Short mmCIF file of C-alpha atoms in Angstrom, two decimals:
data_model
loop_
_atom_site.label_atom_id
_atom_site.label_comp_id
_atom_site.label_asym_id
_atom_site.label_seq_id
_atom_site.Cartn_x
_atom_site.Cartn_y
_atom_site.Cartn_z
CA MET A 1 106.93 137.58 135.95
CA LEU A 2 109.51 134.53 136.82
CA ALA A 3 111.20 133.09 134.10
CA GLN A 4 111.23 129.25 134.00
CA SER A 5 113.49 126.78 131.95
CA VAL A 6 112.10 123.25 131.17
CA ASN A 7 114.19 121.12 129.00
CA SER A 8 115.87 123.80 127.58
CA ASN A 9 112.33 125.62 126.30
CA ARG A 10 111.58 129.20 126.85
CA LEU A 11 108.49 129.39 129.01
CA ALA A 12 107.10 131.49 131.55
CA LYS A 13 105.23 131.44 134.23
CA SER A 14 103.20 133.65 136.51
CA GLU A 15 103.79 133.03 140.30
CA GLY A 16 100.91 130.84 141.47
CA ALA A 17 99.85 130.24 137.83
CA HIS A 18 98.08 126.94 137.03
CA LEU A 19 98.60 125.04 133.93
CA GLY A 20 96.11 126.76 132.00
CA GLN A 21 98.24 130.17 132.60
CA ARG A 22 101.17 128.65 131.24
CA ARG A 23 102.79 130.85 128.88
CA VAL A 24 104.82 129.75 125.81
CA LYS A 25 107.04 131.58 123.71
CA LEU A 26 106.05 131.59 119.85
CA ILE A 27 108.60 131.87 117.08
CA THR A 28 107.73 135.34 116.80
CA GLY A 29 108.89 136.33 120.03
CA GLU A 30 105.70 136.73 121.74
CA PHE A 31 104.07 134.83 124.73
CA HIS A 32 100.87 133.35 124.97
CA THR A 33 99.06 131.32 127.61
CA THR A 34 98.18 127.88 126.75
CA HIS A 35 94.61 129.01 127.07
CA GLU A 36 95.12 131.70 124.42
CA ILE A 37 96.95 129.10 122.12
CA LEU A 38 93.88 126.60 122.43
CA SER A 39 91.42 129.32 122.13
CA HIS A 40 93.08 130.75 118.94
CA ARG A 41 94.65 127.30 117.63
CA HIS A 42 93.73 127.96 114.04
CA THR A 43 96.14 130.85 114.09
CA LEU A 44 98.82 130.36 117.20
CA ALA A 45 98.98 126.26 117.30
CA PRO A 46 100.74 126.50 113.79
CA LEU A 47 103.43 128.72 114.92
CA LEU A 48 104.35 125.68 117.64
CA PHE A 49 104.41 122.83 115.42
CA ASN A 50 108.00 121.20 115.36
CA ASP A 51 109.33 124.32 117.37
CA GLN A 52 111.92 123.22 119.36
CA GLU A 53 112.52 126.04 121.36
CA SER A 54 108.87 125.93 122.86
CA SER A 55 108.23 122.42 122.91
CA ASP A 56 107.97 120.09 125.75
CA PHE A 57 109.04 116.66 124.08
CA LEU A 58 110.98 115.45 121.16
CA LEU A 59 108.71 112.59 119.39
CA ARG A 60 110.76 109.88 117.65
CA LEU A 61 108.65 108.22 115.25
CA PHE A 62 108.93 104.61 113.62
CA ASP A 63 107.37 102.78 110.89
CA ALA A 64 108.22 99.97 108.67
CA LYS A 65 109.88 102.28 106.22
CA GLU A 66 111.19 105.41 108.00
CA THR A 67 111.92 107.50 110.98
CA ARG A 68 111.12 111.06 111.84
CA GLU A 69 111.56 113.08 114.72
CA ILE A 70 108.88 116.11 115.51
CA TRP A 71 108.93 118.78 118.40
CA VAL A 72 105.63 118.54 120.29
CA HIS A 73 103.92 120.52 123.04
CA ASP A 74 101.89 118.22 125.34
CA PHE A 75 99.24 120.65 126.57
CA LEU A 76 98.12 120.71 122.97
CA LEU A 77 97.90 116.40 122.49
CA VAL A 78 96.82 115.16 125.88
CA ASN A 79 93.11 116.44 125.90
CA GLN A 80 92.93 115.08 122.11
CA SER A 81 94.30 111.55 122.51
CA GLN A 82 94.18 108.89 125.19
CA LEU A 83 97.46 107.60 124.25
CA PHE A 84 99.32 111.09 124.42
CA ALA A 85 97.51 111.64 127.67
CA CYS A 86 98.90 108.22 128.93
CA VAL A 87 102.32 108.84 127.83
CA PHE A 88 102.56 112.48 128.62
CA ARG A 89 101.42 112.14 132.07
CA LYS A 90 103.18 108.98 132.53
CA CYS A 91 100.24 107.02 133.91
CA GLU A 92 101.17 103.88 136.09
CA LYS A 93 97.88 101.98 135.45
CA GLN A 94 97.37 100.31 132.38
CA SER A 95 93.64 99.51 133.03
CA ASN A 96 92.54 102.62 130.85
CA ASN A 97 93.25 100.98 127.53
CA CYS A 98 95.48 103.76 126.41
CA THR A 99 96.89 101.34 123.88
CA ASN A 100 96.87 97.65 122.80
CA ASN A 101 100.58 97.51 123.64
CA ASN A 102 100.04 98.46 127.41
CA SER A 103 103.97 98.61 127.89
CA ILE A 104 104.15 101.66 126.07
CA CYS A 105 103.04 103.95 128.57
CA SER A 106 105.26 102.51 131.15
CA LYS A 107 108.66 103.02 129.13
CA ILE A 108 108.31 106.73 128.13
CA PRO A 109 109.17 109.35 128.04
CA ILE A 110 112.97 108.79 128.28
CA SER A 111 115.44 111.23 128.90
CA MET A 112 118.04 111.65 125.97
CA SER A 113 120.73 114.06 124.52
CA PHE A 114 119.81 115.97 121.63
CA GLU A 115 122.45 118.29 119.92
CA GLY A 116 124.13 118.36 123.48
CA LYS A 117 121.09 119.22 125.59
CA GLU A 118 119.13 116.64 127.74
CA VAL A 119 115.58 116.49 126.30
CA ARG A 120 112.46 114.38 126.94
CA CYS A 121 111.88 112.02 124.37
CA VAL A 122 109.00 109.80 123.53
CA GLU A 123 109.24 107.00 120.79
CA LEU A 124 106.40 105.58 119.26
CA ASN A 125 106.14 102.92 116.44
CA VAL A 126 103.20 104.31 114.33
CA PRO A 127 101.37 102.58 111.62
CA CYS A 128 102.23 105.07 109.14
CA ILE A 129 104.53 108.15 109.70
CA THR A 130 103.42 110.36 106.52
CA THR A 131 99.61 110.27 107.67
CA PHE A 132 100.48 110.66 111.16
CA VAL A 133 102.40 113.87 110.78
CA ASN A 134 99.53 115.35 108.91
CA LEU A 135 97.13 114.09 111.82
CA LEU A 136 99.54 115.84 114.29
CA LYS A 137 99.07 119.02 112.31
CA TRP A 138 95.47 118.92 112.59
CA LEU A 139 95.64 118.14 116.22
CA TYR A 140 97.64 121.42 116.54
CA ASP A 141 95.27 123.77 114.31
CA HIS A 142 92.44 121.71 113.53
CA ASN A 143 92.19 122.79 109.97
CA ASP A 144 89.87 120.11 108.75
CA LYS A 145 90.20 121.11 105.05
CA ALA A 146 94.15 121.27 105.09
CA TRP A 147 93.96 117.92 107.03
CA MET A 148 91.53 116.31 104.46
CA ASP A 149 93.24 117.63 101.44
CA THR A 150 96.40 114.92 102.48
CA PHE A 151 93.93 112.05 102.41
CA THR A 152 93.83 109.76 99.35
CA ARG A 153 92.06 106.47 98.72
CA GLU A 154 95.33 104.98 99.05
CA ASN A 155 96.47 106.19 102.52
CA PHE A 156 92.86 106.57 104.07
CA GLN A 157 93.16 103.21 105.86
CA ASN A 158 96.69 104.46 107.24
CA VAL A 159 94.88 107.71 108.23
CA LEU A 160 92.15 105.69 110.15
CA GLU A 161 94.91 103.36 111.64
CA ASN A 162 96.65 106.48 113.27
CA ILE A 163 93.49 107.67 114.63
CA ALA A 164 92.75 104.14 116.41
CA TYR A 165 96.34 104.08 117.39
CA LEU A 166 96.16 107.57 119.24
CA ARG A 167 93.05 106.83 120.48
CA LEU A 168 91.55 109.96 119.61
CA GLY A 169 87.78 111.36 119.88
CA MET A 170 84.94 111.43 117.43
CA GLU A 171 86.23 115.11 116.03
CA ALA A 172 88.76 113.27 113.99
CA TYR A 173 86.31 110.40 112.91
CA ASP A 174 83.97 113.13 111.80
CA VAL A 175 86.74 114.58 109.47
CA CYS A 176 87.18 111.27 107.91
CA ALA A 177 83.71 110.55 107.50
CA GLU A 178 83.51 113.82 105.54
CA PHE A 179 86.39 112.53 103.46
CA TYR A 180 84.70 109.28 102.93
CA GLU A 181 81.50 110.53 101.62
CA THR A 182 83.15 111.85 98.70
CA PHE A 183 84.18 109.06 97.17
#
């Protein structure tokens, strides 16, 4: 097995392995393939959420009130969000409607220094950081109940705006519909 360092991340890759076989080191010290993590996302993906050592990118979030940084893994996000697919795959073509602000995909990711290390950073001005972070957690683990527990009548519009901003699929809207039916 050939050890490989990507932006100071601890990843391992078998010779000839494709992306689905990329191995990621969890905070427990165990290595799992991306396929294993996706297949067991309820138990494995939460161990990766905001884990600097194994992440691919630093996600720097801005809204009207605050700024927050979260370490993310592209393989968990690109198949769920058109915006993340565009950003992480550095799409050149803006015709895929990844966002209303088409310039976002052409400017990121950027390289920056973080704690003395060179990292890839994605900066996004999101509708609401608080509900965005909860949405990111859901994208990692798909724990519908835990995500719905963060919804309130007051923040529900922000939740919907973040879903639209990320261009998520129907699964996210289905969780919102379940919450909406209760009030």
